Amino acid sequence: MIDKFVSKRALKVESYKAESMFKGVALDKNEIPWDLDDKVKEALIERLRSAGFNRYPDSSCTELKKALARYTGVDDGCIAVGNGSDELISVLLQTFIDPGDTIAVLNPTFSMYKIAGTICGGKVWEFDLDSGFKLNTREFISGLKRQNPRLTILCNPNNPTGGCIEAGEIEEILKEAPGIVIVDEAYYEFSGVTASGLLPEHENLIVMRTFSKALGMAGLRLGYMLASPEIIGYFDRIRSPFNVNTFTQTAAIEVLKNTGLVEERVEVIKRERERLASRLSELEGIRCFESRSNFLLIRVPEAGKVFSKLRADGVLVRSYSDPVLRDCLRVTVGSSEENDRFYETLKEVLYEGA
Ligand code: PMP
């Protein structure tokens, strides 16, 4: 009954797949395995005592943007923040896309680009990565010239493949791309690769990041973007006025006072990633793709069954229905114990009865 009132665009959208409150080892959402440090929490609680929750939050996020300017080395007039980078994606698509406009994305990539693009009435053009999930930059650029997209979205490192395009290649793409280019650097702290140095020369560039991964604040929802003041101005016009709440702004300011801890944690995850990747690569029948992020994509026979058996044994990973990711599973790199638990359970599932 309600279907007939739903817009044609909304009917086309497939919902984002996410399982919450899993009771076991959750390695499906690319979170880090540790909560905010006690020292950071104490400082946060202290500040919240006088926060005034009866008042709306600072709509301009003034103090947070100053802290972000120090963290990124980018002027605070070139920074905008949102309720998770998911909100940045939606608002940016609403800002730049008219019905019928083309949005260029890689395939496979993070599914929210297509969801948000479809809601805006955009046409999503997907450029296939090769069989090793690498990008052929030259062919991609010729495709961009043919398709003439209003917006190109690159996820770097790419979710779910983990692969990374080097800054030089991003620059080549930027020089040739006809419209706005968004580089989603949600996993930047793990790769160390950023396009932010290209911002002064390229006013069509937007770099997007999140506090949900290395910075450990997925539950508080905060994303930020770096772009020209003109783009920031349009974004601020379209977003909802109080999009980042007081609690989140305060927490982020405290987290940014302790980035040394973030760096230590990132180093642990990177070491764990390499340890897990080399163990997985030794397993017969498994292909593990190179990752610069905090997750690994593996190709495994009968991935659907492996996923269900892992789940039944208390380990949740990410599975896919998309044909391009046939037989693929994505596993977040967790703590050493979680990674061992995943590895041992996977081995049992794969070779049970052998
Ligand atoms: N971009 C990418 C590439 C992601 O993987 C994710 C989360 N999985 C997001 C954006 C959204 O992150 P946030 O929690 O900031 O909304």
Short mmCIF file of C-alpha atoms and ligand atoms in Angstrom, two decimals:
data_model
loop_
_atom_site.label_atom_id
_atom_site.label_comp_id
_atom_site.label_asym_id
_atom_site.label_seq_id
_atom_site.Cartn_x
_atom_site.Cartn_y
_atom_site.Cartn_z
CA MET A 1 0.00 0.00 0.00
CA ILE A 2 2.67 2.49 1.00
CA ASP A 3 4.83 1.52 -2.04
CA LYS A 4 2.74 3.62 -4.38
CA PHE A 5 3.57 6.77 -2.41
CA VAL A 6 7.32 6.13 -2.25
CA SER A 7 9.39 8.06 -4.80
CA LYS A 8 10.74 6.12 -7.78
CA ARG A 9 14.26 7.00 -6.65
CA ALA A 10 13.72 5.67 -3.13
CA LEU A 11 12.23 2.44 -4.51
CA LYS A 12 15.46 1.82 -6.45
CA VAL A 13 17.66 2.05 -3.33
CA GLU A 14 18.96 -1.10 -1.69
CA SER A 15 19.33 -0.68 2.04
CA TYR A 16 22.78 -0.59 3.63
CA LYS A 17 23.63 -3.91 5.26
CA ALA A 18 24.80 -3.72 8.89
CA GLU A 19 24.26 -6.08 11.79
CA SER A 20 24.23 -4.53 15.28
CA MET A 21 24.74 -5.97 18.77
CA PHE A 22 26.39 -9.20 17.59
CA LYS A 23 27.32 -11.35 20.58
CA GLY A 24 30.74 -12.62 19.62
CA VAL A 25 33.80 -11.35 17.77
CA ALA A 26 32.49 -8.58 15.48
CA LEU A 27 34.94 -8.09 12.63
CA ASP A 28 32.42 -6.75 10.13
CA LYS A 29 32.47 -2.92 10.37
CA ASN A 30 36.12 -1.90 10.30
CA GLU A 31 36.08 -0.44 13.79
CA ILE A 32 39.17 -0.51 15.98
CA PRO A 33 39.02 -3.01 18.84
CA TRP A 34 39.69 -0.55 21.69
CA ASP A 35 37.39 1.96 23.36
CA LEU A 36 38.49 5.56 23.96
CA ASP A 37 41.34 5.69 26.45
CA ASP A 38 40.34 6.22 30.12
CA LYS A 39 42.33 9.45 30.26
CA VAL A 40 40.39 10.84 27.31
CA LYS A 41 37.08 9.70 28.80
CA GLU A 42 37.86 11.35 32.14
CA ALA A 43 38.70 14.65 30.44
CA LEU A 44 35.54 14.39 28.35
CA ILE A 45 33.33 13.75 31.40
CA GLU A 46 34.90 16.68 33.19
CA ARG A 47 34.10 19.03 30.31
CA LEU A 48 30.59 17.66 29.91
CA ARG A 49 29.73 18.68 33.49
CA SER A 50 29.37 22.26 32.32
CA ALA A 51 28.32 21.53 28.72
CA GLY A 52 24.73 22.79 28.93
CA PHE A 53 22.79 20.05 27.16
CA ASN A 54 19.67 22.25 27.20
CA ARG A 55 21.36 24.43 24.56
CA TYR A 56 21.80 23.60 20.89
CA PRO A 57 25.34 22.68 19.93
CA ASP A 58 27.74 25.15 18.30
CA SER A 59 26.45 25.08 14.73
CA SER A 60 29.83 26.20 13.35
CA CYS A 61 31.85 23.72 15.46
CA THR A 62 34.40 26.51 16.00
CA GLU A 63 36.66 24.84 18.57
CA LEU A 64 36.50 21.47 16.86
CA LYS A 65 37.47 22.99 13.50
CA LYS A 66 40.46 24.72 15.12
CA ALA A 67 41.60 21.37 16.53
CA LEU A 68 41.06 19.75 13.11
CA ALA A 69 43.08 22.51 11.46
CA ARG A 70 46.01 21.65 13.73
CA TYR A 71 45.57 17.90 13.07
CA THR A 72 45.32 18.21 9.28
CA GLY A 73 47.48 21.25 8.60
CA VAL A 74 44.57 22.75 6.62
CA ASP A 75 43.07 26.18 7.39
CA ASP A 76 39.86 26.00 9.48
CA GLY A 77 37.99 27.91 6.75
CA CYS A 78 38.57 24.91 4.50
CA ILE A 79 36.99 22.38 6.91
CA ALA A 80 33.40 21.19 7.32
CA VAL A 81 32.05 18.52 9.69
CA GLY A 82 29.14 16.13 9.61
CA ASN A 83 27.27 13.46 11.53
CA GLY A 84 29.57 10.71 10.29
CA SER A 85 31.08 10.83 6.81
CA ASP A 86 27.84 9.15 5.71
CA GLU A 87 26.18 12.53 6.22
CA LEU A 88 28.95 14.27 4.28
CA ILE A 89 28.33 11.90 1.36
CA SER A 90 24.55 12.54 1.33
CA VAL A 91 24.89 16.29 1.63
CA LEU A 92 27.63 16.49 -1.02
CA LEU A 93 25.51 14.52 -3.47
CA GLN A 94 22.51 16.77 -2.76
CA THR A 95 24.78 19.77 -3.27
CA PHE A 96 26.22 18.74 -6.63
CA ILE A 97 23.80 16.34 -8.29
CA ASP A 98 20.73 17.22 -10.34
CA PRO A 99 18.52 14.37 -11.61
CA GLY A 100 20.20 12.71 -14.59
CA ASP A 101 23.75 13.83 -13.72
CA THR A 102 26.48 11.21 -13.82
CA ILE A 103 28.41 10.14 -10.74
CA ALA A 104 31.60 8.13 -11.43
CA VAL A 105 32.66 5.48 -8.90
CA LEU A 106 34.95 2.48 -8.91
CA ASN A 107 33.55 -1.05 -8.80
CA PRO A 108 33.63 -2.52 -6.22
CA THR A 109 33.62 0.32 -3.71
CA PHE A 110 31.79 1.66 -0.63
CA SER A 111 28.06 1.16 -1.27
CA MET A 112 26.82 4.46 0.23
CA TYR A 113 27.96 6.43 -2.84
CA LYS A 114 25.49 4.58 -5.03
CA ILE A 115 22.71 4.72 -2.43
CA ALA A 116 23.08 8.48 -1.88
CA GLY A 117 23.56 9.11 -5.62
CA THR A 118 20.42 7.17 -6.53
CA ILE A 119 18.34 9.13 -4.00
CA CYS A 120 19.43 12.34 -5.73
CA GLY A 121 18.36 10.96 -9.11
CA GLY A 122 21.96 10.64 -10.32
CA LYS A 123 23.15 8.05 -12.85
CA VAL A 124 25.95 6.01 -11.33
CA TRP A 125 28.72 5.03 -13.75
CA GLU A 126 30.85 2.22 -12.34
CA PHE A 127 34.37 1.60 -13.58
CA ASP A 128 35.50 -1.97 -12.94
CA LEU A 129 38.77 -2.59 -11.12
CA ASP A 130 40.84 -5.41 -12.64
CA SER A 131 40.79 -9.01 -11.40
CA GLY A 132 43.32 -8.15 -8.66
CA PHE A 133 41.10 -5.16 -7.70
CA LYS A 134 43.67 -2.68 -9.03
CA LEU A 135 42.82 0.51 -10.92
CA ASN A 136 43.91 1.05 -14.51
CA THR A 137 44.26 4.82 -14.19
CA ARG A 138 44.69 5.54 -17.89
CA GLU A 139 41.52 3.66 -18.86
CA PHE A 140 39.63 5.24 -15.99
CA ILE A 141 40.61 8.70 -17.20
CA SER A 142 39.46 7.95 -20.76
CA GLY A 143 36.18 6.68 -19.29
CA LEU A 144 35.77 9.91 -17.33
CA LYS A 145 36.24 11.92 -20.50
CA ARG A 146 33.53 9.90 -22.26
CA GLN A 147 31.07 9.90 -19.34
CA ASN A 148 31.60 13.53 -18.32
CA PRO A 149 30.53 13.02 -14.66
CA ARG A 150 29.49 15.94 -12.47
CA LEU A 151 31.10 14.13 -9.57
CA THR A 152 33.81 11.46 -9.28
CA ILE A 153 34.19 9.58 -6.00
CA LEU A 154 37.39 7.70 -5.18
CA CYS A 155 37.67 5.71 -1.99
CA ASN A 156 41.32 5.63 -0.94
CA PRO A 157 42.19 3.11 0.45
CA ASN A 158 39.24 1.47 -1.19
CA ASN A 159 36.59 -0.25 0.87
CA PRO A 160 36.18 -3.25 0.56
CA THR A 161 39.32 -4.14 -1.41
CA GLY A 162 41.91 -2.37 0.79
CA GLY A 163 43.94 -1.20 -2.23
CA CYS A 164 45.40 2.29 -2.40
CA ILE A 165 45.96 4.72 -5.28
CA GLU A 166 49.14 6.77 -4.77
CA ALA A 167 48.85 10.57 -4.55
CA GLY A 168 50.54 11.01 -7.97
CA GLU A 169 47.83 8.98 -9.68
CA ILE A 170 45.12 10.90 -7.85
CA GLU A 171 46.67 14.07 -9.23
CA GLU A 172 46.55 12.69 -12.78
CA ILE A 173 42.86 11.89 -12.30
CA LEU A 174 42.19 15.32 -10.80
CA LYS A 175 43.78 17.08 -13.75
CA GLU A 176 41.52 15.27 -16.21
CA ALA A 177 38.26 14.77 -14.29
CA PRO A 178 35.59 17.10 -15.65
CA GLY A 179 33.73 17.91 -12.39
CA ILE A 180 34.15 17.66 -8.64
CA VAL A 181 36.41 14.89 -7.29
CA ILE A 182 35.81 13.49 -3.80
CA VAL A 183 38.57 11.40 -2.27
CA ASP A 184 37.14 9.45 0.67
CA GLU A 185 40.06 8.87 3.05
CA ALA A 186 38.11 7.11 5.82
CA TYR A 187 41.13 4.82 6.35
CA TYR A 188 43.81 7.49 5.90
CA GLU A 189 45.60 6.91 9.22
CA PHE A 190 46.32 3.31 8.18
CA SER A 191 47.59 4.11 4.68
CA GLY A 192 49.37 7.41 5.34
CA VAL A 193 48.42 8.41 1.78
CA THR A 194 46.48 11.64 1.36
CA ALA A 195 45.38 13.95 -1.43
CA SER A 196 45.14 16.90 0.98
CA GLY A 197 48.41 18.36 -0.38
CA LEU A 198 46.65 18.81 -3.73
CA LEU A 199 43.91 21.06 -2.32
CA PRO A 200 45.61 24.45 -2.93
CA GLU A 201 46.01 23.69 -6.66
CA HIS A 202 42.69 21.97 -7.30
CA GLU A 203 39.55 23.81 -6.29
CA ASN A 204 37.40 20.90 -7.49
CA LEU A 205 38.89 18.52 -4.87
CA ILE A 206 37.17 17.39 -1.66
CA VAL A 207 38.99 15.17 0.85
CA MET A 208 36.71 13.36 3.26
CA ARG A 209 37.69 11.63 6.52
CA THR A 210 36.07 10.07 9.57
CA PHE A 211 36.50 9.64 13.32
CA SER A 212 34.92 6.17 13.09
CA LYS A 213 38.04 4.18 12.24
CA ALA A 214 41.54 4.94 13.60
CA LEU A 215 40.23 7.69 15.89
CA GLY A 216 37.92 5.20 17.57
CA MET A 217 34.67 7.18 17.71
CA ALA A 218 32.28 5.18 15.48
CA GLY A 219 29.59 5.33 18.18
CA LEU A 220 29.68 9.12 18.33
CA ARG A 221 29.34 9.82 14.58
CA LEU A 222 31.75 12.38 13.21
CA GLY A 223 33.15 12.95 9.75
CA TYR A 224 34.99 15.95 8.32
CA MET A 225 35.99 17.22 4.94
CA LEU A 226 38.71 19.45 3.55
CA ALA A 227 37.93 21.60 0.51
CA SER A 228 37.99 25.13 -0.89
CA PRO A 229 36.07 27.77 1.16
CA GLU A 230 33.58 27.99 -1.72
CA ILE A 231 32.72 24.27 -1.50
CA ILE A 232 32.58 24.49 2.31
CA GLY A 233 30.12 27.39 1.93
CA TYR A 234 27.78 25.34 -0.27
CA PHE A 235 28.03 22.34 2.04
CA ASP A 236 27.14 24.49 5.07
CA ARG A 237 24.14 25.87 3.21
CA ILE A 238 22.69 22.40 2.56
CA ARG A 239 23.51 20.49 5.79
CA SER A 240 21.14 20.62 8.74
CA PRO A 241 22.11 23.49 11.07
CA PHE A 242 22.99 21.49 14.21
CA ASN A 243 24.33 18.34 12.59
CA VAL A 244 27.10 17.56 15.13
CA ASN A 245 25.94 17.31 18.73
CA THR A 246 27.67 18.80 21.79
CA PHE A 247 28.82 15.44 23.16
CA THR A 248 30.51 14.47 19.88
CA GLN A 249 32.18 17.86 19.38
CA THR A 250 33.62 17.70 22.91
CA ALA A 251 34.79 14.10 22.56
CA ALA A 252 36.55 14.83 19.27
CA ILE A 253 38.39 17.81 20.76
CA GLU A 254 39.67 15.57 23.57
CA VAL A 255 40.66 12.78 21.17
CA LEU A 256 42.64 15.26 19.09
CA LYS A 257 44.64 16.22 22.18
CA ASN A 258 45.89 12.64 22.35
CA THR A 259 46.88 11.75 18.82
CA GLY A 260 50.05 10.03 20.05
CA LEU A 261 47.84 7.25 21.36
CA VAL A 262 46.03 7.02 18.03
CA GLU A 263 49.37 6.61 16.25
CA GLU A 264 50.41 3.80 18.62
CA ARG A 265 47.14 1.98 18.01
CA VAL A 266 47.45 2.38 14.26
CA GLU A 267 50.92 0.80 14.39
CA VAL A 268 49.54 -2.19 16.31
CA ILE A 269 46.74 -2.69 13.78
CA LYS A 270 49.17 -2.44 10.85
CA ARG A 271 51.42 -5.09 12.39
CA GLU A 272 48.41 -7.31 13.09
CA ARG A 273 47.21 -6.81 9.51
CA GLU A 274 50.50 -8.06 8.11
CA ARG A 275 50.59 -10.99 10.54
CA LEU A 276 47.03 -12.05 9.66
CA ALA A 277 47.55 -11.51 5.92
CA SER A 278 50.63 -13.72 5.82
CA ARG A 279 48.91 -16.49 7.79
CA LEU A 280 45.83 -16.32 5.55
CA SER A 281 47.91 -16.40 2.38
CA GLU A 282 49.42 -19.69 3.51
CA LEU A 283 45.99 -21.35 3.66
CA GLU A 284 45.17 -23.46 0.64
CA GLY A 285 42.34 -22.13 -1.51
CA ILE A 286 42.42 -18.62 -0.04
CA ARG A 287 43.43 -15.45 -1.81
CA CYS A 288 44.15 -12.48 0.41
CA PHE A 289 44.30 -9.09 -1.32
CA GLU A 290 46.95 -6.56 -0.33
CA SER A 291 45.52 -3.97 2.06
CA ARG A 292 46.64 -0.53 3.25
CA SER A 293 43.72 -0.31 5.61
CA ASN A 294 42.42 -1.95 8.81
CA PHE A 295 40.67 -4.80 7.02
CA LEU A 296 41.49 -7.62 4.63
CA LEU A 297 39.48 -8.85 1.67
CA ILE A 298 39.78 -12.57 1.04
CA ARG A 299 38.49 -14.79 -1.73
CA VAL A 300 37.40 -18.17 -0.50
CA PRO A 301 35.40 -20.97 -2.14
CA GLU A 302 31.71 -20.95 -1.11
CA ALA A 303 32.04 -17.69 0.79
CA GLY A 304 28.32 -17.68 1.69
CA LYS A 305 28.62 -20.97 3.56
CA VAL A 306 31.90 -19.95 5.19
CA PHE A 307 30.26 -16.71 6.36
CA SER A 308 27.32 -18.58 7.97
CA LYS A 309 29.55 -21.14 9.67
CA LEU A 310 31.86 -18.44 11.02
CA ARG A 311 28.82 -16.58 12.31
CA ALA A 312 27.43 -19.68 13.98
CA ASP A 313 30.82 -20.14 15.65
CA GLY A 314 30.76 -16.59 17.02
CA VAL A 315 32.79 -14.65 14.43
CA LEU A 316 31.09 -12.04 12.28
CA VAL A 317 32.71 -10.83 9.04
CA ARG A 318 31.26 -8.95 6.05
CA SER A 319 29.75 -10.90 3.16
CA TYR A 320 28.61 -9.61 -0.22
CA SER A 321 25.84 -10.36 -2.72
CA ASP A 322 27.36 -8.20 -5.47
CA PRO A 323 28.62 -10.44 -8.34
CA VAL A 324 31.92 -8.53 -8.58
CA LEU A 325 32.65 -9.65 -5.00
CA ARG A 326 31.61 -13.25 -5.59
CA ASP A 327 33.31 -15.51 -3.07
CA CYS A 328 34.73 -12.60 -1.14
CA LEU A 329 34.60 -11.86 2.56
CA ARG A 330 35.98 -8.81 4.33
CA VAL A 331 37.44 -9.14 7.79
CA THR A 332 38.35 -6.24 10.06
CA VAL A 333 41.78 -6.48 11.66
CA GLY A 334 40.98 -6.62 15.36
CA SER A 335 43.06 -7.22 18.48
CA SER A 336 45.62 -9.99 18.41
CA GLU A 337 43.22 -12.34 20.27
CA GLU A 338 40.33 -11.54 17.92
CA ASN A 339 42.48 -12.13 14.86
CA ASP A 340 43.66 -15.48 16.22
CA ARG A 341 40.09 -16.46 17.00
CA PHE A 342 39.02 -15.57 13.44
CA TYR A 343 41.95 -17.43 11.91
CA GLU A 344 41.46 -20.60 13.95
CA THR A 345 37.70 -20.61 13.36
CA LEU A 346 38.20 -20.08 9.64
CA LYS A 347 40.64 -22.98 9.49
CA GLU A 348 38.18 -25.25 11.28
CA VAL A 349 35.34 -24.16 8.96
CA LEU A 350 37.43 -24.66 5.82
CA TYR A 351 38.97 -27.96 6.65
CA GLU A 352 36.36 -29.56 8.90
CA GLY A 353 36.03 -33.24 8.15
CA ALA A 354 39.12 -33.12 5.90
N1 PMP B 1 33.55 5.96 3.82
C1 PMP B 1 34.03 4.72 3.86
C2 PMP B 1 35.00 4.30 2.82
C3 PMP B 1 33.65 3.82 4.85
O1 PMP B 1 34.14 2.59 4.85
C4 PMP B 1 32.73 4.25 5.84
C5 PMP B 1 32.25 3.35 6.94
N2 PMP B 1 32.30 2.03 6.75
C6 PMP B 1 32.25 5.54 5.75
C7 PMP B 1 32.69 6.38 4.74
C8 PMP B 1 31.25 6.06 6.73
O2 PMP B 1 31.84 6.35 7.91
P1 PMP B 1 31.15 7.16 9.07
O3 PMP B 1 31.10 6.24 10.23
O4 PMP B 1 32.02 8.36 9.28
O5 PMP B 1 29.77 7.57 8.61
#
